[in-house]
Amino acid sequence: RPLAAQGAVFTLATAEDPMPALTRATEIARSIGDEWLITYARWWEATYLAVVRCDSAGAAAALVELDELGRRAASANCLGWNDWVRGADAWVHGRLEEAWAEFERGLHKSYECDEPLMDCMNVGLGGVWALTELGRYDQAEAVGIASIARQRRNLDVCRQGVTEMANARVAVARGDARLAARELVGIDEMVRGAGQIGRASCRERV
């Protein structure tokens, strides 16, 4: 499990190739029959291939096994995270309608398993972006606002800023710099107080 966690960190925060760690973690997981570890390692593999390498075929191969594991466990949690990967893959290739459909499926699964981080990802790092690029600003804003309300009830503050920043992007797309600034005011203390340097820099770019 530490190898899989290392691969996740490499994917999120470094330029290091996570595939050796993730592949080895999967091999070990298969040898001991640890399906949770297989799911964890292969999900990060699919995420890296889809989002970093833009390798749809490689991500799809991992997702075949992930879907089977999720269905066998009747896990809306597993299946919802798979929807996010598919949405991200569609988004990076410009298939925006498909991306929104996948993110929306993941969002509904987050309700089934009461997983606010999945909600946050399918909205703040997915659905709002796709809807904004489709020009559906009112829908993007409404989806983001509803998600923020749920996150404030259920999720720690350092994760909430993702969706606030997505809504600020909607305002920028509308050409409303003042509204974008107001959207960002609420997350200043959140990201700086939590030491979220990377997220604070994202906020400055918006």
Short mmCIF file of C-alpha atoms in Angstrom, two decimals:
data_model
loop_
_atom_site.label_atom_id
_atom_site.label_comp_id
_atom_site.label_asym_id
_atom_site.label_seq_id
_atom_site.Cartn_x
_atom_site.Cartn_y
_atom_site.Cartn_z
CA ARG A 1 0.00 0.00 0.00
CA PRO A 2 2.84 2.50 0.57
CA LEU A 3 3.94 1.95 -3.04
CA ALA A 4 0.47 2.81 -4.31
CA ALA A 5 0.38 5.88 -2.07
CA GLN A 6 3.77 6.91 -3.46
CA GLY A 7 2.37 6.62 -6.99
CA ALA A 8 -0.57 8.82 -5.99
CA VAL A 9 1.76 11.48 -4.59
CA PHE A 10 3.89 11.37 -7.74
CA THR A 11 0.74 11.88 -9.84
CA LEU A 12 -0.53 14.78 -7.75
CA ALA A 13 2.54 16.71 -6.80
CA THR A 14 5.68 15.85 -8.78
CA ALA A 15 7.01 15.33 -12.28
CA GLU A 16 8.15 11.82 -11.30
CA ASP A 17 6.70 8.95 -13.36
CA PRO A 18 4.28 7.12 -11.01
CA MET A 19 3.85 4.07 -13.23
CA PRO A 20 6.70 1.92 -11.79
CA ALA A 21 5.35 2.31 -8.25
CA LEU A 22 1.72 1.79 -9.29
CA THR A 23 2.51 -1.23 -11.49
CA ARG A 24 4.54 -2.87 -8.74
CA ALA A 25 1.79 -2.15 -6.19
CA THR A 26 -0.75 -3.83 -8.47
CA GLU A 27 1.50 -6.87 -8.91
CA ILE A 28 1.84 -7.26 -5.15
CA ALA A 29 -1.89 -6.73 -4.65
CA ARG A 30 -2.70 -9.51 -7.12
CA SER A 31 -0.27 -11.88 -5.43
CA ILE A 32 -1.97 -11.45 -2.05
CA GLY A 33 -5.55 -11.05 -3.29
CA ASP A 34 -5.95 -7.48 -2.02
CA GLU A 35 -8.73 -6.09 -4.25
CA TRP A 36 -8.86 -2.78 -2.39
CA LEU A 37 -5.21 -2.20 -3.24
CA ILE A 38 -5.75 -3.24 -6.86
CA THR A 39 -8.57 -0.72 -7.08
CA TYR A 40 -6.52 2.06 -5.49
CA ALA A 41 -3.40 1.51 -7.59
CA ARG A 42 -5.23 1.04 -10.87
CA TRP A 43 -7.43 4.10 -10.27
CA TRP A 44 -4.36 6.28 -9.91
CA GLU A 45 -2.90 4.60 -12.98
CA ALA A 46 -6.05 5.43 -14.98
CA THR A 47 -6.01 8.99 -13.68
CA TYR A 48 -2.37 9.52 -14.61
CA LEU A 49 -2.82 8.03 -18.07
CA ALA A 50 -5.99 10.03 -18.79
CA VAL A 51 -5.05 13.41 -17.35
CA VAL A 52 -1.24 13.59 -17.59
CA ARG A 53 -0.38 11.44 -20.59
CA CYS A 54 -3.71 11.98 -22.41
CA ASP A 55 -3.62 8.24 -23.13
CA SER A 56 -7.29 7.32 -23.52
CA ALA A 57 -6.60 3.72 -24.52
CA GLY A 58 -4.35 3.07 -21.55
CA ALA A 59 -6.83 4.63 -19.13
CA ALA A 60 -9.71 2.67 -20.67
CA ALA A 61 -7.84 -0.62 -20.16
CA ALA A 62 -7.46 0.13 -16.44
CA LEU A 63 -11.08 1.24 -16.19
CA VAL A 64 -12.34 -2.09 -17.54
CA GLU A 65 -10.94 -3.84 -14.48
CA LEU A 66 -11.96 -1.02 -12.15
CA ASP A 67 -15.56 -1.18 -13.37
CA GLU A 68 -15.63 -4.94 -12.86
CA LEU A 69 -14.30 -4.60 -9.31
CA GLY A 70 -16.79 -1.83 -8.56
CA ARG A 71 -19.76 -3.79 -9.91
CA ARG A 72 -18.74 -6.94 -8.08
CA ALA A 73 -18.57 -5.00 -4.83
CA ALA A 74 -21.78 -3.08 -5.67
CA SER A 75 -19.76 0.04 -4.82
CA ALA A 76 -21.18 3.37 -6.00
CA ASN A 77 -18.01 4.89 -4.56
CA CYS A 78 -15.69 2.94 -6.87
CA LEU A 79 -17.92 3.43 -9.90
CA GLY A 80 -18.36 7.14 -9.26
CA TRP A 81 -14.62 7.73 -9.16
CA ASN A 82 -14.34 5.83 -12.45
CA ASP A 83 -16.91 8.22 -13.94
CA TRP A 84 -14.66 11.12 -12.93
CA VAL A 85 -11.69 9.60 -14.80
CA ARG A 86 -13.82 9.12 -17.92
CA GLY A 87 -15.06 12.67 -17.66
CA ALA A 88 -11.53 14.00 -17.26
CA ASP A 89 -10.37 11.98 -20.26
CA ALA A 90 -13.20 13.35 -22.40
CA TRP A 91 -12.54 16.89 -21.17
CA VAL A 92 -8.81 16.94 -22.00
CA HIS A 93 -9.67 15.79 -25.52
CA GLY A 94 -12.35 18.45 -25.98
CA ARG A 95 -15.35 16.11 -25.90
CA LEU A 96 -17.26 18.44 -23.63
CA GLU A 97 -20.79 17.02 -23.81
CA GLU A 98 -19.43 13.55 -23.07
CA ALA A 99 -17.33 14.97 -20.26
CA TRP A 100 -20.32 16.62 -18.59
CA ALA A 101 -22.39 13.43 -18.92
CA GLU A 102 -19.66 11.43 -17.15
CA PHE A 103 -19.16 14.03 -14.42
CA GLU A 104 -22.91 14.18 -13.86
CA ARG A 105 -23.05 10.40 -13.48
CA GLY A 106 -20.24 10.57 -10.94
CA LEU A 107 -22.01 13.37 -9.11
CA HIS A 108 -25.19 11.30 -8.74
CA LYS A 109 -23.16 8.36 -7.45
CA SER A 110 -21.65 10.67 -4.83
CA TYR A 111 -25.19 11.14 -3.50
CA GLU A 112 -25.69 7.37 -3.35
CA CYS A 113 -22.63 6.79 -1.18
CA ASP A 114 -22.63 10.16 0.60
CA GLU A 115 -19.10 11.00 -0.58
CA PRO A 116 -18.59 14.79 -0.56
CA LEU A 117 -15.09 14.64 -2.06
CA MET A 118 -16.47 12.81 -5.10
CA ASP A 119 -19.11 15.54 -5.33
CA CYS A 120 -16.36 18.18 -5.16
CA MET A 121 -14.26 16.52 -7.87
CA ASN A 122 -17.10 15.86 -10.31
CA VAL A 123 -18.23 19.47 -9.95
CA GLY A 124 -15.23 21.66 -9.08
CA LEU A 125 -12.64 19.71 -11.08
CA GLY A 126 -14.96 18.55 -13.80
CA GLY A 127 -18.55 19.50 -14.42
CA VAL A 128 -18.31 23.27 -13.97
CA TRP A 129 -15.29 23.39 -16.29
CA ALA A 130 -17.03 21.40 -19.04
CA LEU A 131 -20.27 23.40 -18.79
CA THR A 132 -18.35 26.68 -18.85
CA GLU A 133 -16.51 25.69 -22.01
CA LEU A 134 -19.84 24.69 -23.54
CA GLY A 135 -21.06 28.24 -22.85
CA ARG A 136 -23.73 27.03 -20.42
CA TYR A 137 -22.78 29.57 -17.77
CA ASP A 138 -26.04 29.64 -15.82
CA GLN A 139 -26.05 25.86 -15.46
CA ALA A 140 -22.36 25.78 -14.54
CA GLU A 141 -22.87 28.39 -11.83
CA ALA A 142 -25.96 26.67 -10.44
CA VAL A 143 -24.22 23.28 -10.27
CA GLY A 144 -21.24 24.86 -8.51
CA ILE A 145 -23.33 26.79 -5.98
CA ALA A 146 -25.33 23.68 -5.05
CA SER A 147 -22.14 21.67 -4.60
CA ILE A 148 -20.55 24.34 -2.41
CA ALA A 149 -23.59 24.30 -0.13
CA ARG A 150 -23.26 20.53 0.29
CA GLN A 151 -19.51 20.74 0.86
CA ARG A 152 -19.91 23.35 3.59
CA ARG A 153 -22.04 20.87 5.48
CA ASN A 154 -19.84 17.84 4.91
CA LEU A 155 -16.29 18.63 3.83
CA ASP A 156 -13.22 20.30 5.30
CA VAL A 157 -12.38 23.79 4.11
CA CYS A 158 -9.21 22.99 2.19
CA ARG A 159 -11.25 21.02 -0.35
CA GLN A 160 -14.05 23.56 -0.75
CA GLY A 161 -11.84 26.06 -2.55
CA VAL A 162 -11.77 23.89 -5.67
CA THR A 163 -15.39 24.59 -6.51
CA GLU A 164 -15.23 28.27 -5.57
CA MET A 165 -12.38 28.65 -8.05
CA ALA A 166 -14.40 26.83 -10.70
CA ASN A 167 -17.25 29.30 -10.19
CA ALA A 168 -14.77 32.16 -10.48
CA ARG A 169 -13.83 30.74 -13.89
CA VAL A 170 -17.49 30.97 -14.88
CA ALA A 171 -17.44 34.67 -14.00
CA VAL A 172 -14.24 35.19 -16.00
CA ALA A 173 -15.85 33.44 -18.99
CA ARG A 174 -18.80 35.81 -18.68
CA GLY A 175 -16.34 38.73 -18.77
CA ASP A 176 -17.29 39.80 -15.24
CA ALA A 177 -14.02 40.46 -13.41
CA ARG A 178 -15.77 41.96 -10.38
CA LEU A 179 -17.92 38.88 -9.87
CA ALA A 180 -14.83 36.67 -10.25
CA ALA A 181 -13.07 38.71 -7.56
CA ARG A 182 -16.04 38.36 -5.20
CA GLU A 183 -16.07 34.60 -5.77
CA LEU A 184 -12.41 34.43 -4.79
CA VAL A 185 -12.58 36.59 -1.67
CA GLY A 186 -14.17 33.82 0.34
CA ILE A 187 -11.35 31.36 -0.30
CA ASP A 188 -8.36 33.60 0.47
CA GLU A 189 -8.30 32.82 4.16
CA MET A 190 -9.21 29.19 3.47
CA VAL A 191 -6.27 28.41 1.18
CA ARG A 192 -3.70 30.53 2.99
CA GLY A 193 -4.71 29.36 6.43
CA ALA A 194 -4.44 25.76 5.30
CA GLY A 195 -1.04 26.37 3.72
CA GLN A 196 -2.38 25.48 0.28
CA ILE A 197 0.38 27.24 -1.67
CA GLY A 198 -0.38 25.51 -4.96
CA ARG A 199 -4.06 26.31 -4.71
CA ALA A 200 -3.34 29.90 -3.77
CA SER A 201 -1.25 30.22 -6.95
CA CYS A 202 -4.17 28.76 -8.96
CA ARG A 203 -6.37 31.41 -7.40
CA GLU A 204 -3.95 34.13 -8.53
CA ARG A 205 -4.06 32.82 -12.10
CA VAL A 206 -7.88 32.94 -12.12
#
